[in-house]
Amino acid sequence: MSIRIVASIAVAVAATCSAIPILFAQDRVGPFSPATLSDISRVEAEIDRIENDSLARLTSGSDNQVQQIELLGKLLLFDKELSVNRNEACAFCHMPDTGFTGPISEINRTTGSYPGSVRTRFSERKPQTHTYAPLSPVLHYNEGQGDLVGGNFWDMRATGRRLGNPAAEQAEGPPTNPVEMGLPDIACAVYRASHRPYRGLFEAVWGAQAFAITWPSDVDDVCNTPGPPPANDPLPVHLGSVDRGRAATTFDQMAQSIAGYEASHEVTAFSSKYDAVQAGKATFTAQEQQGYEVFRGKGRCNECHRDGGPGEDPLFTDFTASNIGTPANPELPYYAESAPDDRGYVANKDGSAFVDGGVGAFLAGGHPLSQPSAVDARWKPLAPQTRGRFQVPTLRNVDKRPSPDFVKAYGHNGYFKSLKEIVHFYNTRDVLPRCASHDPREGIGCWPAPETTENMNTSKTGHLGLTGPEEDALVAFMQTLTDGYAPAKN
């Protein structure tokens, strides 16, 4: 049986997305199947539950500032009011039961990318995990390696150079990204937060000046209008220079609070079976041990997904970027977002010819939809050698899922639909013949061509010579990286 999961709904979504009228009512649902709509409702209800449980802690919360920041960050992460249509929290793409990545099995199985607050707009990439993201270093050039290291996002564009924290700068991307939370101005996020129940907590942590802003009379109308803003009015919430500066500072503090929550033990826990084994509290099964040996040896996984060294937390990434030759994902609705919607917005001017340039595209001119960090001009000459490369993700929680039948997506564009499949790809990319997407042999006997061969990794990927049992053992080992492991009690 093929390990490649191909869903007929995915083909239908890709084929019909461009024909669906674009509406901006809050209840617009987009090109979804009944199963997807059910999943969306389930996730929205769970977000509401977590938010309400967190709000209840406001009256009995700790007076410890660190714990206050963590609670504030959690409230911000689970707040749907911070999106243009008040329907999408950050957590919509980053839920706990999947390791703070995409929580909707049917979307993972089909489109791979998630809809924004405007439900007919989709991103070009799958959501990354928030777990362990705050432990990424500020993006920097390592002269010895001749490479960039650090940052957040698949293309490293949340550099951390301004705030000293890539995770905080990452949190500043989605609120004004037109295909994500969709606000037209960062000031709208501040304005919406000023009316939320956690305002008092925010002021207790960051100061009473945080929301001391004179808002224009049309601020509600402006903030209810999906971005991007008009080219001739890039800051449509018209504030005086002092109020604009105050709003920008408060927006930074909102992002720093979210990063504080992501760094907390609740999110970044080091509580997997792997950690228990390293602490002498558990033992790998024979298959898991074999997988760990393949991981560190024949599979060459540890060369990029580092399991630590002296004085180094085992984060299972080296924070560099690589092009592993992932095929294009033809099910991405982003390919069909080439026509103007009823606000004249075009998400993808290249249409079906779009090729994701990864880090190189960021260095050359920035991300087309959101740019939370400035590009260091000294890095621009690195653009040609980094095109097509994407950040090496942590493998922690790589298989965390709420149920055995839940589908997770892998790769920057969500092309892969199981750990077994992506391991098989690493093993056989250059061994099996090329084929078109949806070929019956795809994922078993052949692979589609890479989305781009620019700077493709050919030394560590594509012809590992692993046997089927070694692939399975490697998967079994990676499953030990799921947080929340409880050692058996004697």
XYZ file of C-alpha atoms in Angstrom:
490
model
C 0.000 0.000 0.000
C 1.361 3.419 -0.917
C 2.685 5.572 1.895
C 1.783 8.613 -0.175
C -1.594 9.930 0.966
C -3.371 11.481 -1.998
C -6.800 12.914 -1.301
C -9.327 13.653 -4.011
C -10.469 16.690 -2.074
C -6.993 18.162 -2.379
C -7.178 18.050 -6.153
C -10.615 19.614 -6.027
C -9.387 22.434 -3.798
C -6.481 23.243 -6.110
C -8.652 23.051 -9.197
C -11.573 25.102 -7.919
C -10.005 27.627 -5.570
C -9.577 30.298 -8.241
C -13.216 29.929 -9.287
C -14.641 30.519 -5.822
C -15.939 34.042 -5.217
C -13.912 35.906 -2.619
C -16.028 37.314 0.200
C -14.997 39.088 3.364
C -17.850 38.334 5.742
C -16.691 36.844 8.994
C -18.512 33.601 8.315
C -16.987 33.040 4.877
C -15.716 29.466 4.907
C -13.591 29.038 1.781
C -13.090 25.923 -0.400
C -13.425 23.321 2.331
C -14.944 19.867 2.530
C -17.451 19.026 5.280
C -14.718 17.111 7.108
C -12.453 20.163 7.044
C -15.227 22.465 8.245
C -15.880 20.099 11.122
C -12.184 20.111 12.024
C -12.041 23.903 11.844
C -15.017 24.155 14.210
C -13.385 21.709 16.605
C -10.127 23.671 16.676
C -11.931 26.999 17.101
C -13.876 25.570 20.049
C -10.677 24.258 21.624
C -9.030 27.671 21.193
C -12.007 29.260 22.946
C -11.773 26.733 25.778
C -8.058 27.320 26.308
C -8.534 31.077 26.161
C -11.361 30.967 28.713
C -9.342 28.754 31.053
C -6.440 31.201 30.765
C -8.656 34.236 31.332
C -9.902 32.618 34.542
C -6.329 32.776 35.835
C -6.331 36.581 35.638
C -8.078 36.875 39.002
C -5.847 34.388 40.766
C -2.612 34.747 38.850
C 0.900 34.886 40.212
C 2.600 38.153 41.139
C 5.817 36.734 39.682
C 6.638 38.763 36.582
C 7.979 35.816 34.583
C 4.763 33.864 35.149
C 2.727 36.968 34.330
C 4.512 37.325 30.999
C 3.896 33.654 30.217
C 0.171 33.992 30.980
C -0.050 37.206 28.955
C 1.710 35.574 26.024
C -0.649 32.614 26.139
C -3.678 34.905 26.157
C -2.331 36.767 23.143
C -1.555 33.521 21.290
C -5.111 32.234 21.776
C -6.926 35.530 21.070
C -9.024 35.468 17.882
C -9.837 39.178 18.275
C -6.351 40.007 17.036
C -7.265 39.017 13.467
C -9.137 41.207 11.010
C -12.337 39.126 11.064
C -11.951 38.178 14.741
C -11.900 34.508 13.783
C -8.249 33.444 13.794
C -5.869 33.288 16.725
C -2.172 32.553 16.240
C -3.026 29.167 17.745
C -5.230 28.314 14.756
C -1.999 27.150 13.098
C -0.128 26.260 16.297
C -2.015 24.044 18.754
C -0.565 22.125 21.733
C -1.767 18.650 20.790
C 0.283 18.693 17.576
C 3.425 20.234 19.054
C 2.213 23.778 18.288
C 1.959 23.270 14.547
C -0.969 22.669 12.178
C -3.860 21.129 14.172
C -6.283 20.198 11.372
C -5.676 16.728 9.975
C -7.736 17.231 6.830
C -5.887 20.447 5.923
C -2.539 18.754 6.574
C -3.659 15.844 4.400
C -4.798 18.054 1.530
C -3.706 21.669 1.099
C -0.797 21.541 3.574
C -1.059 25.305 4.112
C -3.691 27.004 6.267
C -6.299 29.665 5.457
C -6.078 33.098 6.993
C -8.671 35.208 8.756
C -10.001 35.810 5.253
C -10.727 32.130 4.747
C -10.164 32.163 0.979
C -6.558 33.336 1.336
C -3.876 30.722 1.957
C -0.188 30.870 2.754
C 2.452 29.264 0.546
C 3.962 27.231 3.409
C 2.906 24.873 6.164
C 3.025 26.158 9.774
C 6.233 25.548 11.661
C 6.267 24.425 15.277
C 6.450 26.997 18.067
C 8.039 24.512 20.459
C 11.728 25.247 21.025
C 11.569 28.202 18.592
C 12.733 30.713 21.266
C 15.965 28.744 21.618
C 17.055 29.621 18.100
C 19.960 32.089 18.102
C 19.714 35.530 16.577
C 20.462 35.186 12.867
C 24.154 35.668 12.245
C 26.834 34.873 9.701
C 29.219 32.150 10.808
C 32.404 32.856 8.881
C 33.932 29.484 9.669
C 30.923 27.672 8.200
C 30.401 30.302 5.514
C 26.707 30.220 6.333
C 23.857 31.980 8.072
C 22.710 30.446 11.355
C 19.603 31.136 13.431
C 16.396 33.101 13.057
C 12.806 31.881 12.848
C 10.462 31.102 9.940
C 11.271 28.711 7.118
C 13.231 31.492 5.394
C 14.894 32.834 8.583
C 13.280 36.233 8.014
C 12.485 36.695 11.712
C 16.122 37.435 12.407
C 15.917 38.653 16.004
C 18.432 41.366 15.241
C 16.153 44.186 16.451
C 14.519 42.649 19.515
C 17.263 40.166 20.332
C 14.739 37.340 20.035
C 13.808 35.633 16.743
C 10.650 34.134 18.260
C 9.387 37.592 19.217
C 10.010 38.919 15.726
C 8.304 35.825 14.308
C 5.205 36.696 16.323
C 5.128 40.075 14.575
C 4.697 38.535 11.115
C 1.210 36.939 11.086
C -0.935 39.842 12.438
C -0.461 41.957 9.302
C 0.182 39.178 6.803
C -2.787 39.404 4.376
C -3.022 35.621 4.065
C -2.819 35.048 7.811
C -4.416 37.282 10.454
C -4.914 40.022 7.894
C -4.843 43.290 9.875
C -3.931 46.352 7.784
C -1.698 47.994 10.433
C 0.214 46.812 13.521
C -1.613 49.555 15.404
C -4.819 47.543 14.901
C -3.393 44.680 16.973
C -2.590 47.159 19.757
C -6.031 48.762 19.523
C -7.796 45.399 19.684
C -5.624 44.296 22.644
C -6.487 47.494 24.510
C -10.123 46.301 24.682
C -9.361 42.793 25.866
C -9.772 41.471 29.435
C -6.006 41.068 29.835
C -5.325 44.791 29.418
C -4.720 45.199 33.148
C -2.202 42.348 33.162
C -0.440 43.863 30.161
C -0.166 47.231 31.903
C 1.050 45.565 35.096
C 3.853 43.878 33.150
C 4.793 46.564 30.621
C 3.492 49.820 32.130
C 0.422 52.049 32.066
C 1.705 53.907 28.995
C 1.191 50.799 26.791
C -2.302 51.790 25.664
C -2.200 55.519 26.406
C -2.839 56.275 22.755
C -5.266 58.725 21.183
C -7.070 56.650 18.588
C -8.652 58.245 15.497
C -12.427 58.117 15.193
C -12.317 55.741 12.225
C -10.019 53.171 13.844
C -12.717 50.465 13.990
C -13.540 50.817 10.306
C -9.858 50.772 9.361
C -9.089 47.725 11.484
C -12.114 45.817 10.199
C -10.785 46.132 6.631
C -8.507 43.291 5.494
C -4.969 44.221 4.578
C -2.778 44.954 2.839
C -3.275 48.706 3.155
C -3.338 50.924 0.050
C 0.086 51.654 -1.393
C -0.475 55.360 -0.851
C -1.491 54.881 2.792
C 0.778 52.191 4.310
C -0.153 53.136 7.910
C -3.937 53.546 7.632
C -4.448 54.040 11.378
C -3.516 57.712 11.387
C -1.621 58.423 14.591
C 0.617 61.253 15.681
C 4.325 60.501 15.804
C 4.376 59.921 19.575
C 1.303 57.671 19.495
C 2.743 55.793 16.519
C 5.945 55.175 18.456
C 3.990 54.052 21.503
C 1.898 51.642 19.400
C 5.049 50.190 17.848
C 6.597 49.664 21.280
C 3.444 48.008 22.609
C 3.332 45.745 19.549
C 6.919 44.710 20.303
C 5.898 43.941 23.882
C 2.970 41.839 22.703
C 5.399 39.808 20.596
C 7.919 39.505 23.431
C 5.137 38.199 25.672
C 4.214 35.526 23.125
C 7.873 34.498 22.891
C 7.959 34.331 26.702
C 5.082 31.872 26.662
C 6.715 29.819 23.909
C 9.873 29.584 26.022
C 7.931 28.348 29.039
C 7.934 24.739 30.205
C 4.352 24.443 29.007
C 5.563 24.743 25.396
C 9.286 23.960 25.455
C 9.447 21.131 27.953
C 12.294 18.686 27.202
C 9.926 15.961 28.444
C 10.185 13.324 25.712
C 11.140 9.678 26.037
C 14.485 10.622 24.497
C 15.085 13.023 27.416
C 14.052 10.332 29.903
C 16.501 7.896 28.300
C 19.310 10.447 28.486
C 18.488 10.970 32.174
C 18.564 7.228 32.872
C 14.832 7.091 33.607
C 13.805 5.007 30.597
C 15.255 2.662 27.997
C 14.856 2.614 24.237
C 13.237 -0.423 22.662
C 15.504 -2.428 20.379
C 13.959 -0.748 17.320
C 14.294 2.744 18.808
C 17.939 2.069 19.689
C 18.587 0.860 16.165
C 16.933 4.013 14.856
C 19.118 6.216 17.053
C 22.199 4.469 15.719
C 21.001 4.988 12.127
C 20.219 8.623 12.995
C 23.778 9.196 14.198
C 25.443 6.995 11.596
C 24.303 5.638 8.258
C 21.337 8.012 7.995
C 23.546 11.092 8.563
C 20.579 12.845 10.192
C 22.651 14.132 13.107
C 24.818 16.204 10.791
C 21.987 18.752 10.491
C 19.470 17.680 13.148
C 22.068 17.806 15.920
C 21.329 15.998 19.165
C 23.663 18.216 21.107
C 27.222 18.250 22.347
C 29.059 19.400 25.470
C 27.072 22.229 27.041
C 24.529 22.070 24.216
C 20.817 21.303 24.561
C 19.750 18.521 22.168
C 17.516 20.611 19.907
C 17.756 18.384 16.816
C 18.615 21.238 14.464
C 21.768 23.139 13.651
C 19.753 26.294 12.779
C 21.149 26.425 9.234
C 19.150 26.126 6.013
C 19.144 23.442 3.340
C 17.407 22.515 0.100
C 16.602 18.813 0.399
C 14.938 18.758 -3.021
C 11.339 18.690 -1.828
C 8.928 18.472 -4.774
C 6.442 21.278 -5.319
C 3.144 20.647 -3.562
C 0.510 21.002 -6.302
C -2.297 21.037 -3.727
C -1.295 24.462 -2.353
C -4.208 26.854 -2.994
C -1.557 29.585 -3.174
C -0.888 28.648 -6.802
C -4.446 29.726 -7.657
C -4.207 33.061 -5.836
C -2.998 34.877 -8.946
C -6.193 36.774 -9.746
C -7.295 39.880 -7.821
C -9.896 39.256 -5.159
C -12.757 41.715 -4.701
C -10.388 44.085 -2.873
C -7.922 43.928 -5.732
C -5.419 41.900 -3.736
C -3.187 39.359 -5.483
C -1.314 37.075 -3.097
C 0.725 35.280 -5.752
C 1.593 37.307 -8.824
C 3.481 34.325 -10.317
C 0.514 31.961 -10.219
C 1.310 28.368 -11.164
C 4.899 29.392 -12.034
C 5.643 30.299 -8.417
C 8.862 28.806 -7.030
C 9.571 29.372 -3.350
C 13.005 30.957 -3.079
C 13.356 30.372 0.657
C 16.209 32.145 2.434
C 17.612 33.539 -0.800
C 14.340 35.285 -1.630
C 14.302 36.878 1.823
C 17.864 38.146 1.411
C 17.222 39.415 -2.105
C 14.192 41.501 -1.330
C 12.120 40.268 1.533
C 9.067 38.079 1.865
C 6.214 39.263 -0.383
C 3.574 39.054 2.364
C 5.223 39.798 5.705
C 8.576 41.136 6.735
C 8.975 41.376 10.526
C 12.763 41.927 10.415
C 14.931 44.110 8.241
C 17.449 42.493 5.891
C 21.064 43.237 6.762
C 22.401 44.711 3.519
C 25.711 42.956 4.137
C 23.951 39.613 3.708
C 22.474 40.358 0.282
C 25.464 38.890 -1.604
C 24.531 35.564 0.043
C 21.176 35.474 -1.776
C 22.326 33.364 -4.768
C 23.851 30.648 -2.586
C 20.794 30.455 -0.317
C 17.993 30.413 -2.892
C 15.759 27.391 -2.449
C 17.088 26.689 1.017
C 14.836 26.440 4.098
C 15.638 26.351 7.773
C 16.439 22.919 9.195
C 13.487 22.324 11.561
C 13.792 20.850 15.008
C 12.710 17.206 15.137
C 11.321 17.599 18.639
C 7.593 16.818 18.618
C 7.921 15.907 14.934
C 5.348 13.131 15.415
C 3.222 14.642 18.193
C -0.417 14.130 17.258
C -3.753 13.801 19.101
C -4.552 10.366 17.651
C -2.810 7.651 15.607
C -4.872 8.444 12.492
C -4.134 12.173 12.622
C -2.152 13.319 9.558
C 0.753 15.715 9.949
C 2.418 17.429 6.991
C 6.181 17.794 6.554
C 8.508 19.940 4.462
C 8.259 23.689 3.973
C 5.257 23.275 1.673
C 3.590 20.311 3.399
C 4.291 17.938 0.500
C 5.073 14.940 2.722
C 2.229 13.374 4.697
C 4.021 11.021 7.075
C 7.362 10.564 8.782
C 7.840 7.305 6.896
C 7.368 9.123 3.621
C 9.888 11.873 4.265
C 12.431 9.350 5.591
C 11.936 7.299 2.431
C 12.497 10.466 0.394
C 15.749 11.282 2.176
C 16.819 7.716 1.484
C 15.771 7.370 -2.169
C 15.409 10.826 -3.751
C 18.288 10.204 -6.169
C 17.756 6.463 -6.531
C 14.155 6.258 -7.744
C 13.103 7.608 -11.166
C 11.289 10.899 -11.681
C 7.543 10.970 -12.205
C 4.676 13.448 -12.331
C 2.534 14.289 -9.329
C -0.276 11.804 -8.671
C 1.565 9.010 -10.449
C 0.415 5.742 -8.793
C 4.055 4.966 -7.955
C 4.691 8.333 -6.312
C 6.342 8.025 -2.931
C 7.158 4.340 -3.388
C 8.651 3.789 -6.824
C 9.320 7.326 -8.017
C 9.485 10.967 -6.956
C 8.478 14.196 -8.725
C 11.280 16.596 -9.575
C 12.409 19.033 -6.867
C 10.617 22.376 -6.722
C 14.061 23.834 -7.403
C 17.504 22.292 -7.730
C 19.271 25.529 -6.782
C 21.739 24.841 -3.977
C 20.265 21.378 -3.480
C 21.891 19.211 -0.849
C 23.394 16.251 -2.687
C 25.956 15.140 -0.122
C 23.721 14.176 2.808
C 20.403 13.411 1.132
C 19.038 11.269 -1.649
C 21.003 8.016 -1.637
C 21.499 6.825 1.926
C 21.236 3.110 1.206
C 18.912 2.399 4.136
C 16.897 -0.813 4.200
C 13.149 -0.788 4.849
C 13.642 -1.920 8.473
C 16.239 0.820 8.974
C 13.777 3.422 7.713
C 11.170 2.075 10.136
C 13.671 2.142 12.989
C 14.523 5.754 12.193
C 10.835 6.648 12.380
C 10.527 4.808 15.695
C 13.434 6.804 17.107
C 11.978 10.148 16.003
C 8.725 9.204 17.709
C 10.644 9.199 21.011
C 11.084 12.987 20.622
C 7.433 13.674 21.511
C 7.069 15.688 24.720
C 4.808 14.509 27.516
C 6.343 11.066 28.007
C 5.517 9.442 31.331
C 7.993 6.712 32.358
C 6.391 3.524 33.617
C 6.310 3.304 37.394
C 7.676 0.190 39.082
